[in-house]
mmCIF file of C-alpha atoms in Angstrom:
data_model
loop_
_atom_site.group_PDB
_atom_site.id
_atom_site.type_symbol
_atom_site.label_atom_id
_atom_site.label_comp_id
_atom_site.label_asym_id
_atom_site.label_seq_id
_atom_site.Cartn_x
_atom_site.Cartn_y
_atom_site.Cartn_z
ATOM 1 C CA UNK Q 1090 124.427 107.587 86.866
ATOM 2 C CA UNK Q 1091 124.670 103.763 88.044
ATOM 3 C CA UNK Q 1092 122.176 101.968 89.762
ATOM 4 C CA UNK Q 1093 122.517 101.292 93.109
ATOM 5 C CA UNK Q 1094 122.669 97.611 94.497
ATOM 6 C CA UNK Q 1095 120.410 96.777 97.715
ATOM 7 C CA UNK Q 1096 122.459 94.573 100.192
ATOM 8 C CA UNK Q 1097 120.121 91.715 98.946
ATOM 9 C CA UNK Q 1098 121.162 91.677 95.358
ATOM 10 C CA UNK Q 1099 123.647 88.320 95.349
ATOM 11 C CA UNK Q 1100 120.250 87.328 97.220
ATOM 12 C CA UNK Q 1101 117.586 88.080 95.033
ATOM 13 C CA UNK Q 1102 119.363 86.795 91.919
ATOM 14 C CA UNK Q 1103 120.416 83.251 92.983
ATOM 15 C CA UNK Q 1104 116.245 82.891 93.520
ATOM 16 C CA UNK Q 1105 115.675 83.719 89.990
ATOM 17 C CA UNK Q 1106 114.975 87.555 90.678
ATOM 18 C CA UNK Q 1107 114.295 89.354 87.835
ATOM 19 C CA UNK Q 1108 116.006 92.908 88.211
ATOM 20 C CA UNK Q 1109 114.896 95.822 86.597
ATOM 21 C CA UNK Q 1110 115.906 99.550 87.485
ATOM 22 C CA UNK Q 1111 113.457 101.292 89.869
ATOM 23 C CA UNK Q 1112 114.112 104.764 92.120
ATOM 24 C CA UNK Q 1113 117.447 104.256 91.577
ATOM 25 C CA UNK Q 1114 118.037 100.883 92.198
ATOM 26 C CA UNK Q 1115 118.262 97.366 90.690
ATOM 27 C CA UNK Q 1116 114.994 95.981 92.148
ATOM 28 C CA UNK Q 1117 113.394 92.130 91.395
ATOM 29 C CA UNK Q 1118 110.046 92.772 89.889
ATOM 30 C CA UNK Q 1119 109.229 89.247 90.022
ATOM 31 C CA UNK Q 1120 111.331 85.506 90.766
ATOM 32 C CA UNK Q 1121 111.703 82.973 87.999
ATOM 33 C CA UNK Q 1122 110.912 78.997 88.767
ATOM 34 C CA UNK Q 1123 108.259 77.194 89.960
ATOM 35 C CA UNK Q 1124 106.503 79.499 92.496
ATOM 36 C CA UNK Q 1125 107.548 82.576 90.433
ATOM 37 C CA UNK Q 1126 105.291 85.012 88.641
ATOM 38 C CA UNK Q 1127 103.494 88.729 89.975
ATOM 39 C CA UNK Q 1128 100.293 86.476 89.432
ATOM 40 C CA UNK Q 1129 101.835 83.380 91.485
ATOM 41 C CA UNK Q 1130 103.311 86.112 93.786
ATOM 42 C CA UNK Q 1131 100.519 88.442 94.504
ATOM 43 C CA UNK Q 1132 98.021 85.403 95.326
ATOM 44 C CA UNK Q 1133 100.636 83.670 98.148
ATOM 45 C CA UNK Q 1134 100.441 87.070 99.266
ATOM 46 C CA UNK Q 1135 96.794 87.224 99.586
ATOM 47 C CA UNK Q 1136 97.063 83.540 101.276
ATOM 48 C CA UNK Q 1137 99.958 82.818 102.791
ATOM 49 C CA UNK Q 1138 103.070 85.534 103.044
ATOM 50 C CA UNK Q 1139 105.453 87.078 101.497
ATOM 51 C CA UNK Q 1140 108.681 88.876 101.722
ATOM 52 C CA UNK Q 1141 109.814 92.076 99.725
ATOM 53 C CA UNK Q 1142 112.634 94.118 99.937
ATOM 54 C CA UNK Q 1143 112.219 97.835 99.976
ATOM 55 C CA UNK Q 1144 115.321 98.636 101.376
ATOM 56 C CA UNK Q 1145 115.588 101.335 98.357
ATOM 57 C CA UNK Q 1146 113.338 103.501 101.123
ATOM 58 C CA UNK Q 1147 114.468 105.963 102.832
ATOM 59 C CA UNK Q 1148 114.993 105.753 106.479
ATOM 60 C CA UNK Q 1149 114.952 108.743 108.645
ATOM 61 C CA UNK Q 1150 115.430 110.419 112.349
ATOM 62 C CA UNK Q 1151 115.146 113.929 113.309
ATOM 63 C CA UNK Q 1152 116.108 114.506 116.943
ATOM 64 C CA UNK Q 1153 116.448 117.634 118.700
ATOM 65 C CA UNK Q 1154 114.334 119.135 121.198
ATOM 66 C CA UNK Q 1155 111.206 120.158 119.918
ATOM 67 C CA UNK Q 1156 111.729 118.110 116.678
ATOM 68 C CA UNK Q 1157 108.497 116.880 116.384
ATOM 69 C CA UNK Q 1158 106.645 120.504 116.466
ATOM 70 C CA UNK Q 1159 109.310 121.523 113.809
ATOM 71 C CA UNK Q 1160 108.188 118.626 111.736
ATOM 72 C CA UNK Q 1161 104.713 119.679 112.021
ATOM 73 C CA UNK Q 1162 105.062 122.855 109.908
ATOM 74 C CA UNK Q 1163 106.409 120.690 107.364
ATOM 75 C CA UNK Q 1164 103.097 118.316 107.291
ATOM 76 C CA UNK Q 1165 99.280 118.444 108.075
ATOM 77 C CA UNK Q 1166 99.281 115.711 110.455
ATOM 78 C CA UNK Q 1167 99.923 115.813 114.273
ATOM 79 C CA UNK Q 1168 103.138 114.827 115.647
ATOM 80 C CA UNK Q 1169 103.615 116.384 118.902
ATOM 81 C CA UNK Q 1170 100.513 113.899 119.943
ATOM 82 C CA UNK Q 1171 101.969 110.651 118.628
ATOM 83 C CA UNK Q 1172 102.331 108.458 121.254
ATOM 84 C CA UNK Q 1173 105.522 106.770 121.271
ATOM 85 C CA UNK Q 1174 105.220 103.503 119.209
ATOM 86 C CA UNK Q 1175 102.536 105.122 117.152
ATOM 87 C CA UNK Q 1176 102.875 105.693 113.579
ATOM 88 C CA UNK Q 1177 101.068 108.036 111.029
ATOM 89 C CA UNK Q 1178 100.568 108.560 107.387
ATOM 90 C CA UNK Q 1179 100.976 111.641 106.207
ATOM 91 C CA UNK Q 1180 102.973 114.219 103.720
ATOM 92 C CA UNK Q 1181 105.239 116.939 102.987
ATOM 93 C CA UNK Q 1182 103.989 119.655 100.930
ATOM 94 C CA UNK Q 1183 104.618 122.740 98.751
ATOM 95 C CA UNK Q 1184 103.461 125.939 99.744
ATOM 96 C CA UNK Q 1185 100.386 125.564 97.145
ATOM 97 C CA UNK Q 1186 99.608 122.494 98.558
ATOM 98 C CA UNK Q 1187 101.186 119.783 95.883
ATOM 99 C CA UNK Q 1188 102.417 116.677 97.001
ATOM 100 C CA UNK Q 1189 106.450 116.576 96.971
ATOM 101 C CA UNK Q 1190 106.184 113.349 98.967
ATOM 102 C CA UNK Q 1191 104.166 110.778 100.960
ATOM 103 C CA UNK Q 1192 105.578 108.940 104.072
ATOM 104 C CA UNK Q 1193 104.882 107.223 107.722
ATOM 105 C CA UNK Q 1194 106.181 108.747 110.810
ATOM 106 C CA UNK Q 1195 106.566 107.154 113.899
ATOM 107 C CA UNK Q 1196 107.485 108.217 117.112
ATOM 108 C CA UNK Q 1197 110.310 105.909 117.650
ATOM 109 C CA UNK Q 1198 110.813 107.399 121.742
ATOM 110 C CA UNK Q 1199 114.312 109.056 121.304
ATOM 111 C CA UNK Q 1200 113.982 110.384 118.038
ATOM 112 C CA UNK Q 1201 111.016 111.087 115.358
ATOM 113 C CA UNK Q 1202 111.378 107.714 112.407
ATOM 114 C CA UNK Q 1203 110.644 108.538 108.670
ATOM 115 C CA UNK Q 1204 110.000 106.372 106.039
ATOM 116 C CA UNK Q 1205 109.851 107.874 102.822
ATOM 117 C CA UNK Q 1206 109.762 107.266 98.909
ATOM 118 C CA UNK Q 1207 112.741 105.700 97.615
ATOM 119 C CA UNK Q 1208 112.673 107.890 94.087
ATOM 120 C CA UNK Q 1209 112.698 111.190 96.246
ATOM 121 C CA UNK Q 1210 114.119 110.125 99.293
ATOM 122 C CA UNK Q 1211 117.325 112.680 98.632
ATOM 123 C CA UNK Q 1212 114.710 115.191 97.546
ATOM 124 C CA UNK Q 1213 112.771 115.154 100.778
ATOM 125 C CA UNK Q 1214 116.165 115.510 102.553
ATOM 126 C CA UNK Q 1215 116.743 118.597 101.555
ATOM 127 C CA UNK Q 1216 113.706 119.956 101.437
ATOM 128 C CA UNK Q 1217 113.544 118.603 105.227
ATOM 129 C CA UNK Q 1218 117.141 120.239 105.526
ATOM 130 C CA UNK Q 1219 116.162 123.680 104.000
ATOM 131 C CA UNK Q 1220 113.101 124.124 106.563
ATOM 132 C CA UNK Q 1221 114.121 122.633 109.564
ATOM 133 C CA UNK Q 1222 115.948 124.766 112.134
ATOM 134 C CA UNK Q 1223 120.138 123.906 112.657
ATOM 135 C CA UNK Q 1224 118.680 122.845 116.144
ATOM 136 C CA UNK Q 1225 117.423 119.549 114.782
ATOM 137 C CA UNK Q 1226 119.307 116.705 113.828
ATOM 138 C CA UNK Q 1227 118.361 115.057 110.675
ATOM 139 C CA UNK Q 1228 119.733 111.314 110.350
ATOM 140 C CA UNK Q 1229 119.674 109.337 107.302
ATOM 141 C CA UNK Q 1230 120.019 105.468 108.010
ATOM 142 C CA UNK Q 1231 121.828 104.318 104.583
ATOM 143 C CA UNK Q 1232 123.291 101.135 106.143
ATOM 144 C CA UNK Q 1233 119.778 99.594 107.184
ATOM 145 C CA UNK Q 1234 118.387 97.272 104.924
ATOM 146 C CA UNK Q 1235 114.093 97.183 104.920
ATOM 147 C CA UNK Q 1236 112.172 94.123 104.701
ATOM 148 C CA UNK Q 1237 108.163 94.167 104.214
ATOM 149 C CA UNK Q 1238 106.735 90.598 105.147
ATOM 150 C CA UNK Q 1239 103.142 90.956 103.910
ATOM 151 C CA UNK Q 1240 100.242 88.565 104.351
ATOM 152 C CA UNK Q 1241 97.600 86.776 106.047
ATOM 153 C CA UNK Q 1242 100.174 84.591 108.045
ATOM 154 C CA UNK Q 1243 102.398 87.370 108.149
ATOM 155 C CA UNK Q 1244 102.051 87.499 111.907
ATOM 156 C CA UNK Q 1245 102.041 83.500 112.836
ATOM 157 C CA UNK Q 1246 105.419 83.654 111.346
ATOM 158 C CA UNK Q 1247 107.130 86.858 113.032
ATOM 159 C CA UNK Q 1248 105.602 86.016 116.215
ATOM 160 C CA UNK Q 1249 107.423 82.543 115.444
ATOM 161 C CA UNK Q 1250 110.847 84.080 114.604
ATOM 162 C CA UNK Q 1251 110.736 87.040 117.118
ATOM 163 C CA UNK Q 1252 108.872 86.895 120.153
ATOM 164 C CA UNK Q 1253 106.594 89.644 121.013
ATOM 165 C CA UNK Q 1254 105.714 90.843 117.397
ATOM 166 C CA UNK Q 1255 102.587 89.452 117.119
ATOM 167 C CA UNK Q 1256 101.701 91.874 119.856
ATOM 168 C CA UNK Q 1257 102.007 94.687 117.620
ATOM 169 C CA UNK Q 1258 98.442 96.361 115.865
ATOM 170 C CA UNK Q 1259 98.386 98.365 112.910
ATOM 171 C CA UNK Q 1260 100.247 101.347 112.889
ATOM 172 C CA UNK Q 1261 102.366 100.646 115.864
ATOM 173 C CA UNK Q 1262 106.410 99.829 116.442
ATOM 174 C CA UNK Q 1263 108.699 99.023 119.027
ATOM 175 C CA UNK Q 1264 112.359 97.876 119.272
ATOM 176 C CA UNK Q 1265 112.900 94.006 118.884
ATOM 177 C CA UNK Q 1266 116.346 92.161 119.144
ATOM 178 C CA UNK Q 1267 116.921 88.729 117.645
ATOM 179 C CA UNK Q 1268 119.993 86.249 117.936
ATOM 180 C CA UNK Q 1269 121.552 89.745 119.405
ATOM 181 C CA UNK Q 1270 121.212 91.785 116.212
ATOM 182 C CA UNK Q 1271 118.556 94.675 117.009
ATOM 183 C CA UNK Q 1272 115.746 95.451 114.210
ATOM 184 C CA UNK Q 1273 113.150 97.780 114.748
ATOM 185 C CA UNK Q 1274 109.899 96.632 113.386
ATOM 186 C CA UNK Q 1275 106.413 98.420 112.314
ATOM 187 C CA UNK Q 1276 103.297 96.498 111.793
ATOM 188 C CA UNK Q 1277 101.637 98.393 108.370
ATOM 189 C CA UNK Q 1278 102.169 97.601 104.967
ATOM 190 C CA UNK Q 1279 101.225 98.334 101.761
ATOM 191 C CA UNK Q 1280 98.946 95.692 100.076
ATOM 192 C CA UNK Q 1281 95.810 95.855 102.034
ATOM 193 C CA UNK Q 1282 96.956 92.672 103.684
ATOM 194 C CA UNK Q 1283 98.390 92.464 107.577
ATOM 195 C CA UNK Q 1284 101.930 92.611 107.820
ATOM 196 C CA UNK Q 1285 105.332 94.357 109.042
ATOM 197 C CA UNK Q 1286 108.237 96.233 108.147
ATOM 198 C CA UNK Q 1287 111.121 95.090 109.386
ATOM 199 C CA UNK Q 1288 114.533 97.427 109.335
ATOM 200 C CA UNK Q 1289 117.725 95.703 110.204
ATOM 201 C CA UNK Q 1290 121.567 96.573 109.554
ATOM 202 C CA UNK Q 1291 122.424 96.008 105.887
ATOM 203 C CA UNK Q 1292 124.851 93.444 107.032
ATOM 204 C CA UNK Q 1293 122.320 91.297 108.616
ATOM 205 C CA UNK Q 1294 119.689 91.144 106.460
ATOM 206 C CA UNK Q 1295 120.764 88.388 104.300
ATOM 207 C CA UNK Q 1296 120.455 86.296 107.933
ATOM 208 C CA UNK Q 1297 117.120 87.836 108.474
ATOM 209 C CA UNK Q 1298 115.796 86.954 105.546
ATOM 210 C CA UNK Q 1299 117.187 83.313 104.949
ATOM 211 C CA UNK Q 1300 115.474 82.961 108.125
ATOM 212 C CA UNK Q 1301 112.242 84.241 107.342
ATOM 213 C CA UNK Q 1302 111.832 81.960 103.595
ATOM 214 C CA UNK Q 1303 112.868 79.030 105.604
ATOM 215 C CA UNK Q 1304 109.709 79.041 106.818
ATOM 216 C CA UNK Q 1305 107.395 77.000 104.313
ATOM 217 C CA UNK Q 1306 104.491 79.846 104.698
ATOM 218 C CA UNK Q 1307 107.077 82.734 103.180
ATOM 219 C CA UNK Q 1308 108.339 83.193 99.930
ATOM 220 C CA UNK Q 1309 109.819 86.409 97.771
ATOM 221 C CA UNK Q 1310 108.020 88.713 95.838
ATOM 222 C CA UNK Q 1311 109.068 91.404 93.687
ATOM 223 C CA UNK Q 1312 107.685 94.804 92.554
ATOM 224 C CA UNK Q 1313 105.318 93.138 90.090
ATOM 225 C CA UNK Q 1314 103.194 91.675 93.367
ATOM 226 C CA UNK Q 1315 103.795 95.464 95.041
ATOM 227 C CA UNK Q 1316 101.882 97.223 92.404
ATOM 228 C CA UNK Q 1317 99.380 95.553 91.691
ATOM 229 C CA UNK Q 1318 98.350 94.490 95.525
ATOM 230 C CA UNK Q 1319 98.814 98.305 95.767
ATOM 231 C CA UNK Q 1320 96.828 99.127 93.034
ATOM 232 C CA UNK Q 1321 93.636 96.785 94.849
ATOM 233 C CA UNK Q 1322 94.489 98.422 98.016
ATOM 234 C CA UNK Q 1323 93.728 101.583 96.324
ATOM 235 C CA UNK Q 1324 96.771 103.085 97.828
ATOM 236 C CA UNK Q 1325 97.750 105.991 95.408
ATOM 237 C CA UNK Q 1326 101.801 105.641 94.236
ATOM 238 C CA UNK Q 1327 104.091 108.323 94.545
ATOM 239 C CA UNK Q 1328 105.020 109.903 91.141
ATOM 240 C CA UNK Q 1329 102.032 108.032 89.497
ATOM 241 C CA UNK Q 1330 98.754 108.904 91.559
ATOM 242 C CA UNK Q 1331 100.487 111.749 93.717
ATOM 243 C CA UNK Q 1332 102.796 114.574 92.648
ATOM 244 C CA UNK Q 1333 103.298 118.301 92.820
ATOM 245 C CA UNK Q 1334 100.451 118.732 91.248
ATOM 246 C CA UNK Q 1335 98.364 116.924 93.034
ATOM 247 C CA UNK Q 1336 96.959 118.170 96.659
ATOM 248 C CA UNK Q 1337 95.773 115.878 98.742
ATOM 249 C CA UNK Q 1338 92.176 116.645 98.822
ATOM 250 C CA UNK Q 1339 92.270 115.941 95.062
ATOM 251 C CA UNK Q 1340 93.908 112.323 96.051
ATOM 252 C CA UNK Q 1341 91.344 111.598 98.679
ATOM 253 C CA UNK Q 1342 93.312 111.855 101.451
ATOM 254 C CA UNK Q 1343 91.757 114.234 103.649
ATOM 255 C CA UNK Q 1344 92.145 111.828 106.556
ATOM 256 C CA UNK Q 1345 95.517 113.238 106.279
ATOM 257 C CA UNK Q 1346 94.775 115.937 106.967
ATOM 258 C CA UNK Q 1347 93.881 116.184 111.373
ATOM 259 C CA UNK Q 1348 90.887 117.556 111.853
ATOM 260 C CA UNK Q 1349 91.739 120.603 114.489
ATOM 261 C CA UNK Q 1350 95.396 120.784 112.617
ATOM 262 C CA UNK Q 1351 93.220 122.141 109.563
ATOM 263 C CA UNK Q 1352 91.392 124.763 111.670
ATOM 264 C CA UNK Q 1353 94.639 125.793 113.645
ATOM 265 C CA UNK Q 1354 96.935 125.831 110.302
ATOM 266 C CA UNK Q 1355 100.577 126.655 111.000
ATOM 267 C CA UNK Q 1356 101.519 123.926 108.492
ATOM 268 C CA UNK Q 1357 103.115 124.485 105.062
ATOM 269 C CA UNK Q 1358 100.408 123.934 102.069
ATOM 270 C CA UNK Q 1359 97.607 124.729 105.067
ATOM 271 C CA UNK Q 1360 95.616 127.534 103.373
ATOM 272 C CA UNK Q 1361 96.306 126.225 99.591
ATOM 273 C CA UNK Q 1362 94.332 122.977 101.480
ATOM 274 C CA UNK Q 1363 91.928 124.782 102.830
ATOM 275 C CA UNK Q 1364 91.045 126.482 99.887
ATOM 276 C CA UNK Q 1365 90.241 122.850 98.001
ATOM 277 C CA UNK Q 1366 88.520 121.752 101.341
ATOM 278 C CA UNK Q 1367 85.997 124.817 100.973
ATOM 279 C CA UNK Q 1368 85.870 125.921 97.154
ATOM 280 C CA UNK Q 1369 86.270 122.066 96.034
ATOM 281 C CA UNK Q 1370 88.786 120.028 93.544
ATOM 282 C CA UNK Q 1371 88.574 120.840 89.995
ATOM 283 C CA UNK Q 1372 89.658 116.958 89.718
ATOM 284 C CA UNK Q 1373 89.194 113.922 92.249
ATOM 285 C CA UNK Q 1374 90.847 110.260 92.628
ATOM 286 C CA UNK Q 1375 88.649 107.667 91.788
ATOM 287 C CA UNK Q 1376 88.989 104.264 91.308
ATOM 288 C CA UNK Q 1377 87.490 102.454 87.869
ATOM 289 C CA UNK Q 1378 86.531 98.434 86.824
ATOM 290 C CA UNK Q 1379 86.933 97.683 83.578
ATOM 291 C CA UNK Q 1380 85.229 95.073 81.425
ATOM 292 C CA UNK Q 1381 87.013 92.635 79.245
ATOM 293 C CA UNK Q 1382 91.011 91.786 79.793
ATOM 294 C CA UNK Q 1383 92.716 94.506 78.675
ATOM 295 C CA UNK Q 1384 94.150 96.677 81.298
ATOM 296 C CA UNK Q 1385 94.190 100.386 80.919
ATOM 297 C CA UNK Q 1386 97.682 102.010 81.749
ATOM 298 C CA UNK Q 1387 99.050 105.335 83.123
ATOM 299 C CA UNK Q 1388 98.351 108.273 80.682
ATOM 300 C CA UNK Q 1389 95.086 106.752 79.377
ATOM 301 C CA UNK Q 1390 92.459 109.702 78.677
ATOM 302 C CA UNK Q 1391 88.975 108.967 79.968
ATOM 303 C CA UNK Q 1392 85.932 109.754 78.500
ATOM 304 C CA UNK Q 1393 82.225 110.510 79.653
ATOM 305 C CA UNK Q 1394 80.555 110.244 75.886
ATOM 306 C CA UNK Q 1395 82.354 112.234 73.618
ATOM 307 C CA UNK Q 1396 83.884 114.608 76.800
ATOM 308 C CA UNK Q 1397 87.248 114.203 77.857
ATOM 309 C CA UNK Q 1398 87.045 114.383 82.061
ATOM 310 C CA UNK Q 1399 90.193 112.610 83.513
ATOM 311 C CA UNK Q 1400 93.387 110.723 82.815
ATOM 312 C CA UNK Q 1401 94.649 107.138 84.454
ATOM 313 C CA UNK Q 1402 97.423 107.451 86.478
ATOM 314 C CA UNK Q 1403 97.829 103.388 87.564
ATOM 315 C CA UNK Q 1404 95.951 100.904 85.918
ATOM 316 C CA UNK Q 1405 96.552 96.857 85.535
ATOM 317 C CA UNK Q 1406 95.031 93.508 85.660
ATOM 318 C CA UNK Q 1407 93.678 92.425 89.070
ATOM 319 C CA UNK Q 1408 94.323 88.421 89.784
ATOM 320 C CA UNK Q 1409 91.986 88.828 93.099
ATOM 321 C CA UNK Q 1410 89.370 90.085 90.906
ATOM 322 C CA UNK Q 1411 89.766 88.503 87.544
ATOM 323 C CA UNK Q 1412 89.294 92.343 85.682
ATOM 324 C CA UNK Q 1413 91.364 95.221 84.896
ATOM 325 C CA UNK Q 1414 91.269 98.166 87.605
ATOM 326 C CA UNK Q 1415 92.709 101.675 87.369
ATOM 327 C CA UNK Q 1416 92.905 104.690 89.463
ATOM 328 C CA UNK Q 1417 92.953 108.330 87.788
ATOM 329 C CA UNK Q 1418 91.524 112.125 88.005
ATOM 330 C CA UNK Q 1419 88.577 112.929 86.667
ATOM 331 C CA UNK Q 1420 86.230 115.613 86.813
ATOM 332 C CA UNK Q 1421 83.540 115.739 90.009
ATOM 333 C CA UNK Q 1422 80.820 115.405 88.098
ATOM 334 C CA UNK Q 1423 81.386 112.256 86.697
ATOM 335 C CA UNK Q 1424 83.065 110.500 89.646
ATOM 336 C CA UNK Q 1425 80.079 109.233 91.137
ATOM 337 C CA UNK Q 1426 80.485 105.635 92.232
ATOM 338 C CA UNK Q 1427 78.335 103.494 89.182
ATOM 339 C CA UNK Q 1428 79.100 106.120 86.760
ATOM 340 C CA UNK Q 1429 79.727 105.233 83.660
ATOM 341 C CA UNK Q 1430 82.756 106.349 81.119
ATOM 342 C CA UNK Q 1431 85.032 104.724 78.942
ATOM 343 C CA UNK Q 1432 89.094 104.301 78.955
ATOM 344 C CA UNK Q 1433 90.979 105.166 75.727
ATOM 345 C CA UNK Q 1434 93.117 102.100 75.331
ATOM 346 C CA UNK Q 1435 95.269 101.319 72.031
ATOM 347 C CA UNK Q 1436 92.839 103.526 70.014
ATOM 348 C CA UNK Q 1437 89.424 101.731 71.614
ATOM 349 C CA UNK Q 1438 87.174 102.710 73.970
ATOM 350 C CA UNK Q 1439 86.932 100.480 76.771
ATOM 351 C CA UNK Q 1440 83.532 100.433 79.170
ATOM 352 C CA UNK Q 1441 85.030 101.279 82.980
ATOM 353 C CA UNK Q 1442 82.806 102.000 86.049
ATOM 354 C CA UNK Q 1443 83.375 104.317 88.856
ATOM 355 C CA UNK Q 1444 84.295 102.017 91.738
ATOM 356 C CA UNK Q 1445 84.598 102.702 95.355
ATOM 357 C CA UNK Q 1446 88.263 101.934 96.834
ATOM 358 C CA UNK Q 1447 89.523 99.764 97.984
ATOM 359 C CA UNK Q 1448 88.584 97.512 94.899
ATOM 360 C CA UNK Q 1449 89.756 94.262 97.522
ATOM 361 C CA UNK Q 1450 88.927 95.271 101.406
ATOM 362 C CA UNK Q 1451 92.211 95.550 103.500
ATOM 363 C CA UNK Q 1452 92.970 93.304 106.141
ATOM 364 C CA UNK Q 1453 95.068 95.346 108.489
ATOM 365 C CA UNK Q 1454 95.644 93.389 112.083
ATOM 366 C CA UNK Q 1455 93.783 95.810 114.420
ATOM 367 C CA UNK Q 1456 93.585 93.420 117.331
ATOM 368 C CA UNK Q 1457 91.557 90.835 118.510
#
């Protein structure tokens, strides 16, 4: 099967964007020339701002009446309590409790937004499809284009470009218009650093973002910069750190998982949940430093002495921290944070530390 183009692709590549297939899709991991690089890329981030497409996404709207109590048998988190504006992580999830996707959900006032996974963005449709009643409407937005402008003078520069924005706080949304084209915009992110999501009409967002790199403070950054700002976020990655057979007390993400929603149930994965939540996870999420340079990647068996007890499942080099990082599953007994284990890595055993997450603090914009 082909991959699919995002609006931006003329775009990308006359900046030097290096494409590579991803979910689908011929993304940039990372821009050639001067200011090019993930390294070069992930520290403007840190310091400045940057702009990434991840209009691969998938954007969603279920309407209906009653759509939002429908959608919460589908997921552990509340939705009927959302306040309109307000956005919330959470998941959808197989009757044993396994991850089939993660995804924000906002209450957008006329209709419930979705933002899922790009790689199983048609998978969550049906499965959304399937279990919703014919009463709700399901709406998939294929001709808006996403843009994620990510940094510490993320919001200096919206507020600049589009009055009002910098009003937004972390995990909140409202309707914008600029020069007369309409965008709706959510203040979140997925670095650790403050910043927005921006979704616009695909053919717009080539003026949208010329407009946001011709300010000095913004440049492009690929998927290089994603994962491994990610990675020191210690934001899990869908199909890496969370799958079908993963649950997401195992991932550390019971704060998923609302508090009176998990005594109530009535949710789909609810008693498979409660079961970990009570009996405990045979495996847990942790987050590990390594010594040295060498990075330890996905698949990497870790080892407490001679004792197998967990696999990586996203691992890299960390430019904010100067050392390798991972994230994998290991058993509870060894995931204490200062434990100490060792990474299989190109036949050597590499010293690694349990670490508490975020390896880099987040910087979310929560209002002054």
């Amino acid at each position: 099967m082909p991959l699919a183009q995002l609006p931006l692709d003329a775009w990308h590549r006359a900046r030097g964007g290096r494409m590579v297939p991803f979910a689908g899709y011929e993304m940039p991991i990372q821009y050639t020339g001067e200011h090019g690089g993930i390294v070069a890329e992930h520290e403007w981030t840190r310091t400045n701002a940057s702009l990434f497409d991840v209009s691969h996404m998938g954007q969603l709207a279920l309407s209906g009446e009653g759509a939002a109590a429908e959608l919460e048998k589908l997921v552990p988190g509340a939705v009927t309590s959302l306040k309109e504006g307000r956005m919330r992580y959470s998941m959808l999830l197989t009757e044993a409790g396994g991850v089939i996707d993660d995804l924000m959900i906002t209450n957008a006032g006329p209709h419930i937004a979705l933002v899922v996974n790009g790689a199983t963005k048609w998978d969550d449709i049906a499965h959304l499809r399937e279990h919703l009643p014919d009463t709700i409407t399901l709406n998939h937005f294929d001709d808006q284009a996403l843009l994620a402008l990510q940094g510490p003078k993320a919001g200096e520069v919206l507020e600049a470009l589009i009055p009002g924005t910098g009003e937004l706080t972390f995990m909140r949304a409202a309707y914008f218009n600029w020069d007369g084209i309409p965008l709706w915009v959510s203040r979140a992110g997925y670095t650790g650093e403050d910043g927005f999501e921006i979704s616009v009409h695909a053919d717009k967002v080539e003026q949208l973002a010329q407009a946001l790199v011709a300010d000095e403070r913004v440049r492009p950054a690929g998927l290089g910069a994603r994962d491994s700002l990610r990675l020191e976020a210690g934001l899990p990655l869908y199909g890496h750190d969370l799958t079908t057979d993963i649950d997401p007390v195992s991932a550390g993400l019971t704060f998923a998982l609302s508090k009176k929603r998990r005594d109530v149930g009535g949710w789909m994965g609810h008693q498979a949940c409660l079961t970990r939540l009570t009996e405990g996870s045979p495996t847990v999420r942790v987050g590990m430093a390594l010594e040295g340079r060498m990075p330890a990647r996905e698949g990497a068996k870790i080892f407490s002495g001679d004792t197998e007890v967990g696999i990586v499942t996203s691992g890299g080099f960390s430019p904010s921290l100067g050392h390798p990082i991972a994230m994998g599953y290991i058993q509870p007994a060894h995931a204490a944070d200062g434990a100490q284990l060792e990474i299989e890595v190109r036949s050597k055993r590499l010293p690694a530390t349990v670490s508490p997450m975020p390896f880099v603090p987040h910087r979310y914009f929560r209002g002054s």
